[in-house]
CSV table of C-alpha atoms in Angstrom, one decimal:
chain,number,residue,atom,x,y,z
A,6,LYS,CA,-15.5,22.8,40.5
A,7,GLN,CA,-16.9,23.9,37.1
A,8,GLU,CA,-18.3,21.1,35.4
A,9,VAL,CA,-20.3,21.1,32.0
A,10,THR,CA,-22.7,18.4,31.4
A,11,GLN,CA,-24.5,17.8,28.0
A,12,ILE,CA,-27.5,15.6,27.3
A,13,PRO,CA,-28.2,13.4,25.4
A,14,ALA,CA,-24.8,11.7,24.6
A,15,ALA,CA,-26.5,10.7,21.2
A,16,LEU,CA,-29.3,11.5,19.6
A,17,SER,CA,-30.9,10.0,16.1
A,18,VAL,CA,-33.4,11.6,14.1
A,19,PRO,CA,-34.9,11.6,10.5
A,20,GLU,CA,-34.1,14.6,8.2
A,21,GLY,CA,-36.6,17.6,8.7
A,22,GLU,CA,-36.9,17.4,12.5
A,23,ASN,CA,-36.2,20.2,14.8
A,24,LEU,CA,-34.3,19.3,17.7
A,25,VAL,CA,-32.9,20.3,21.0
A,26,LEU,CA,-29.5,20.1,22.5
A,27,ASN,CA,-28.7,20.5,26.4
A,28,CYS,CA,-26.1,22.0,28.0
A,29,SER,CA,-25.9,22.4,31.8
A,30,PHE,CA,-23.4,24.1,34.1
A,31,THR,CA,-22.6,24.1,37.9
A,32,ASP,CA,-21.0,27.6,38.1
A,33,SER,CA,-23.4,30.5,36.7
A,34,ALA,CA,-20.3,33.0,37.1
A,35,ILE,CA,-19.6,32.6,33.4
A,36,TYR,CA,-18.1,35.2,30.9
A,37,ASN,CA,-19.4,33.4,27.8
A,38,LEU,CA,-20.8,30.0,26.5
A,39,GLN,CA,-19.7,28.7,23.0
A,40,TRP,CA,-21.3,26.0,20.8
A,41,PHE,CA,-19.1,24.2,18.5
A,42,ARG,CA,-19.4,21.5,16.1
A,43,GLN,CA,-16.7,18.6,15.8
A,44,ASP,CA,-16.5,16.3,12.8
A,45,PRO,CA,-15.2,12.9,13.4
A,46,GLY,CA,-11.2,13.7,13.7
A,47,LYS,CA,-11.5,17.0,13.3
A,48,GLY,CA,-10.6,20.4,15.1
A,49,LEU,CA,-14.0,22.8,16.2
A,50,THR,CA,-16.1,24.9,14.1
A,51,SER,CA,-17.5,27.8,16.2
A,52,LEU,CA,-21.3,28.0,15.7
A,53,LEU,CA,-22.6,30.7,18.1
A,54,LEU,CA,-21.2,32.7,21.1
A,55,ILE,CA,-23.4,33.9,23.9
A,56,GLN,CA,-21.8,36.4,26.1
A,57,SER,CA,-23.3,36.5,29.8
A,58,SER,CA,-25.3,39.6,29.1
A,59,GLN,CA,-27.2,37.9,26.7
A,60,ARG,CA,-29.9,35.3,26.4
A,61,GLU,CA,-29.9,34.2,22.7
A,62,GLN,CA,-28.2,34.1,19.7
A,63,THR,CA,-29.3,33.0,16.2
A,64,SER,CA,-27.3,32.3,13.3
A,65,GLY,CA,-29.5,30.7,10.1
A,66,ARG,CA,-31.1,27.4,11.5
A,67,LEU,CA,-29.4,27.6,14.6
A,68,ASN,CA,-30.7,29.2,17.7
A,69,ALA,CA,-28.8,28.8,21.2
A,70,SER,CA,-30.2,30.4,24.4
A,71,LEU,CA,-28.5,31.1,27.9
A,72,ASP,CA,-30.5,31.0,31.3
A,73,LYS,CA,-27.3,31.8,33.6
A,74,SER,CA,-29.4,31.6,37.0
A,75,SER,CA,-30.5,27.9,36.2
A,76,GLY,CA,-27.2,27.0,34.8
A,77,ARG,CA,-28.5,26.0,31.4
A,78,SER,CA,-28.0,26.6,27.7
A,79,THR,CA,-30.0,24.9,24.6
A,80,LEU,CA,-29.0,24.8,20.8
A,81,TYR,CA,-32.0,24.5,18.8
A,82,ILE,CA,-31.5,23.2,15.2
A,83,ALA,CA,-34.5,23.6,13.0
A,84,ALA,CA,-35.4,21.5,10.1
A,85,SER,CA,-32.3,19.1,10.4
A,86,GLN,CA,-30.2,17.8,7.6
A,87,PRO,CA,-27.8,15.0,7.2
A,88,GLY,CA,-25.1,17.2,6.9
A,89,ASP,CA,-25.8,18.6,10.3
A,90,SER,CA,-24.7,15.1,11.6
A,91,ALA,CA,-21.6,15.6,14.0
A,92,THR,CA,-20.7,16.1,17.6
A,93,TYR,CA,-21.9,19.4,19.2
A,94,LEU,CA,-19.9,20.9,22.1
A,95,CYS,CA,-20.8,23.2,24.5
A,96,ALA,CA,-18.2,25.2,26.0
A,97,VAL,CA,-18.1,27.7,29.0
A,98,GLU,CA,-15.7,30.2,29.5
A,99,TYR,CA,-15.1,31.6,33.4
A,100,ASN,CA,-11.9,33.6,32.8
A,101,PHE,CA,-9.1,34.4,30.6
A,102,ASN,CA,-10.1,32.4,27.7
A,103,LYS,CA,-10.3,29.2,30.0
A,104,PHE,CA,-13.2,27.4,28.6
A,105,TYR,CA,-14.9,24.0,30.3
A,106,PHE,CA,-16.4,21.9,27.9
A,107,GLY,CA,-18.7,19.1,28.0
A,108,SER,CA,-18.6,15.8,26.6
A,109,GLY,CA,-20.9,16.5,23.5
A,110,THR,CA,-23.8,15.4,21.8
A,111,LYS,CA,-23.4,12.9,18.8
A,112,LEU,CA,-25.9,13.8,16.4
A,113,ASN,CA,-27.0,11.7,13.5
A,114,VAL,CA,-29.7,12.9,10.9
A,115,LYS,CA,-30.9,10.2,8.9
A,116,PRO,CA,-31.8,11.0,5.3
B,2,ASP,CA,-7.2,34.9,5.7
B,3,ALA,CA,-5.8,31.7,6.9
B,4,GLY,CA,-7.2,30.4,10.3
B,5,VAL,CA,-5.6,28.3,12.9
B,6,THR,CA,-3.0,26.3,11.6
B,7,GLN,CA,-0.9,23.2,13.5
B,8,SER,CA,1.5,21.1,12.7
B,9,PRO,CA,2.3,18.1,12.4
B,10,THR,CA,-1.2,16.5,11.7
B,11,HIS,CA,-0.5,13.3,13.0
B,12,LEU,CA,2.4,11.9,15.5
B,13,ILE,CA,3.6,8.7,16.8
B,14,LYS,CA,5.8,8.6,19.3
B,15,THR,CA,7.3,5.9,21.9
B,16,ARG,CA,6.7,6.1,25.7
B,17,GLY,CA,9.4,8.1,27.3
B,18,GLN,CA,10.1,10.2,24.5
B,19,HIS,CA,9.8,14.2,24.3
B,20,VAL,CA,7.4,15.8,21.7
B,21,THR,CA,7.0,19.6,20.4
B,22,LEU,CA,3.4,20.7,18.7
B,23,ARG,CA,3.3,23.7,16.7
B,24,CYS,CA,0.4,26.4,16.4
B,25,SER,CA,0.1,29.6,14.3
B,26,PRO,CA,-2.8,31.8,15.6
B,27,ILE,CA,-5.2,33.8,13.2
B,28,SER,CA,-3.3,37.0,12.2
B,29,GLY,CA,-3.9,39.5,14.4
B,30,HIS,CA,-4.8,37.2,17.3
B,31,LYS,CA,-2.8,37.7,20.3
B,32,SER,CA,-4.1,34.5,22.8
B,33,VAL,CA,-3.4,30.9,22.0
B,34,SER,CA,-5.0,28.4,24.4
B,35,TRP,CA,-4.0,24.8,24.0
B,36,TYR,CA,-6.5,21.9,25.0
B,37,GLN,CA,-6.3,18.1,25.0
B,38,GLN,CA,-9.1,16.0,24.0
B,39,VAL,CA,-9.2,12.3,24.6
B,40,LEU,CA,-11.3,10.0,22.3
B,41,GLY,CA,-15.0,10.4,23.4
B,42,GLN,CA,-14.8,13.3,25.7
B,43,GLY,CA,-14.7,16.9,25.7
B,44,PRO,CA,-11.3,19.0,25.1
B,45,GLN,CA,-9.7,19.7,28.5
B,46,PHE,CA,-7.7,23.1,29.0
B,47,ILE,CA,-3.9,23.0,29.4
B,48,PHE,CA,-2.5,26.4,28.6
B,49,GLN,CA,-3.4,30.0,27.9
B,50,TYR,CA,-0.8,32.4,26.6
B,51,TYR,CA,-1.4,35.9,26.2
B,52,GLU,CA,1.4,38.5,24.7
B,53,LYS,CA,3.8,35.8,25.5
B,54,GLU,CA,3.4,35.4,28.9
B,55,GLU,CA,1.4,32.3,30.7
B,56,ARG,CA,-1.8,33.5,31.6
B,57,GLY,CA,-3.7,30.2,32.5
B,58,ARG,CA,-2.9,26.6,33.4
B,59,GLY,CA,-5.1,23.6,33.7
B,60,ASN,CA,-4.6,20.8,36.0
B,61,PHE,CA,-1.8,19.1,33.7
B,62,PRO,CA,1.6,17.7,35.3
B,63,ASP,CA,5.0,19.7,34.8
B,64,ARG,CA,5.6,17.2,31.8
B,65,PHE,CA,3.6,19.6,30.0
B,66,SER,CA,5.0,23.1,29.0
B,67,ALA,CA,4.7,25.7,26.3
B,68,ARG,CA,5.8,29.1,25.3
B,69,GLN,CA,4.7,31.9,22.9
B,70,PHE,CA,6.8,33.6,20.6
B,71,PRO,CA,7.2,37.4,19.5
B,72,ASN,CA,4.9,36.4,16.1
B,73,TYR,CA,2.4,34.9,18.8
B,74,SER,CA,2.9,31.3,17.5
B,75,SER,CA,3.0,28.7,20.0
B,76,GLU,CA,4.6,25.7,21.2
B,77,LEU,CA,3.5,22.6,23.7
B,78,ASN,CA,5.9,20.6,24.7
B,79,VAL,CA,5.3,17.2,26.3
B,80,ASN,CA,8.3,15.4,28.2
B,81,ALA,CA,8.4,11.6,29.3
B,82,LEU,CA,5.7,10.3,27.2
B,83,LEU,CA,2.8,8.2,28.9
B,84,LEU,CA,0.4,6.1,27.1
B,85,GLY,CA,-2.2,8.0,28.4
B,86,ASP,CA,-1.1,11.3,26.3
B,87,SER,CA,-2.2,9.6,23.4
B,88,ALA,CA,-4.8,12.3,22.4
B,89,LEU,CA,-6.2,14.8,19.7
B,90,TYR,CA,-4.1,18.2,21.0
B,91,LEU,CA,-6.2,21.3,19.8
B,92,CYS,CA,-4.6,25.0,19.6
B,93,ALA,CA,-7.3,28.0,19.8
B,94,SER,CA,-6.7,31.5,19.0
B,95,SER,CA,-8.7,34.9,20.1
B,96,TYR,CA,-8.0,38.5,19.8
B,97,LEU,CA,-8.1,39.6,23.3
B,98,ARG,CA,-7.1,38.1,26.4
B,99,ASP,CA,-10.3,37.0,27.7
B,100,SER,CA,-13.9,37.1,26.8
B,101,TYR,CA,-14.1,36.8,23.2
B,102,GLU,CA,-14.6,33.8,20.8
B,103,GLN,CA,-12.1,31.4,20.3
B,104,TYR,CA,-11.2,29.9,17.2
B,105,PHE,CA,-9.8,26.5,16.9
B,106,GLY,CA,-7.0,24.6,14.6
B,107,PRO,CA,-7.6,21.2,13.2
B,108,GLY,CA,-5.6,19.6,16.0
B,109,THR,CA,-2.6,17.2,16.3
B,110,ARG,CA,-3.1,13.8,16.6
B,111,LEU,CA,-0.6,12.2,18.9
B,112,THR,CA,0.0,8.5,19.6
B,113,VAL,CA,1.9,7.2,22.2
B,114,THR,CA,3.0,3.4,21.7
């Protein structure tokens, strides 16, 4: 059974800090891993997609890494801002656009 | 270009009723997937349709069904609603059948009373 776990469940940091969100998955035979952001009551916004052959992807202040052998991915956010406050979800794709999601990390960046 | 759109935004139904949720994918996208997100949890996969055929199904009862139309829009139907069906229903589209980035709509908030 494919399971995706995200740690921590919640995180509160002061503005300007660099932070790391963790995602682990039980089955290493993945196609892709995608990080999303979700604001309260809203849909999901795609942040980064890492294909199985890649080790990392970067977009602005965000960097996501993938280690298939250990079943882990991290999302690094540099110089956090209050606008980064949201829930961050990790999703692992095993086949045919079928994604397994973690429960998310709720991030609060304090001004 | 417009993103993925879903309708209605919010919906309140009574136990035992039927509901239909609608999704329009991004123009050119042929794959549509449906997810259920219960409060405080990550989305759970319900269905995937590609080129109007069901290509994947999650662990949901037969009360849940879906279809995709020739214009690639999709409907999710839920019969005999239960209180536990209350959730945010998300639709996602992608260009290819597999191994490609998914784009999510804003979701439909369903409340069953």
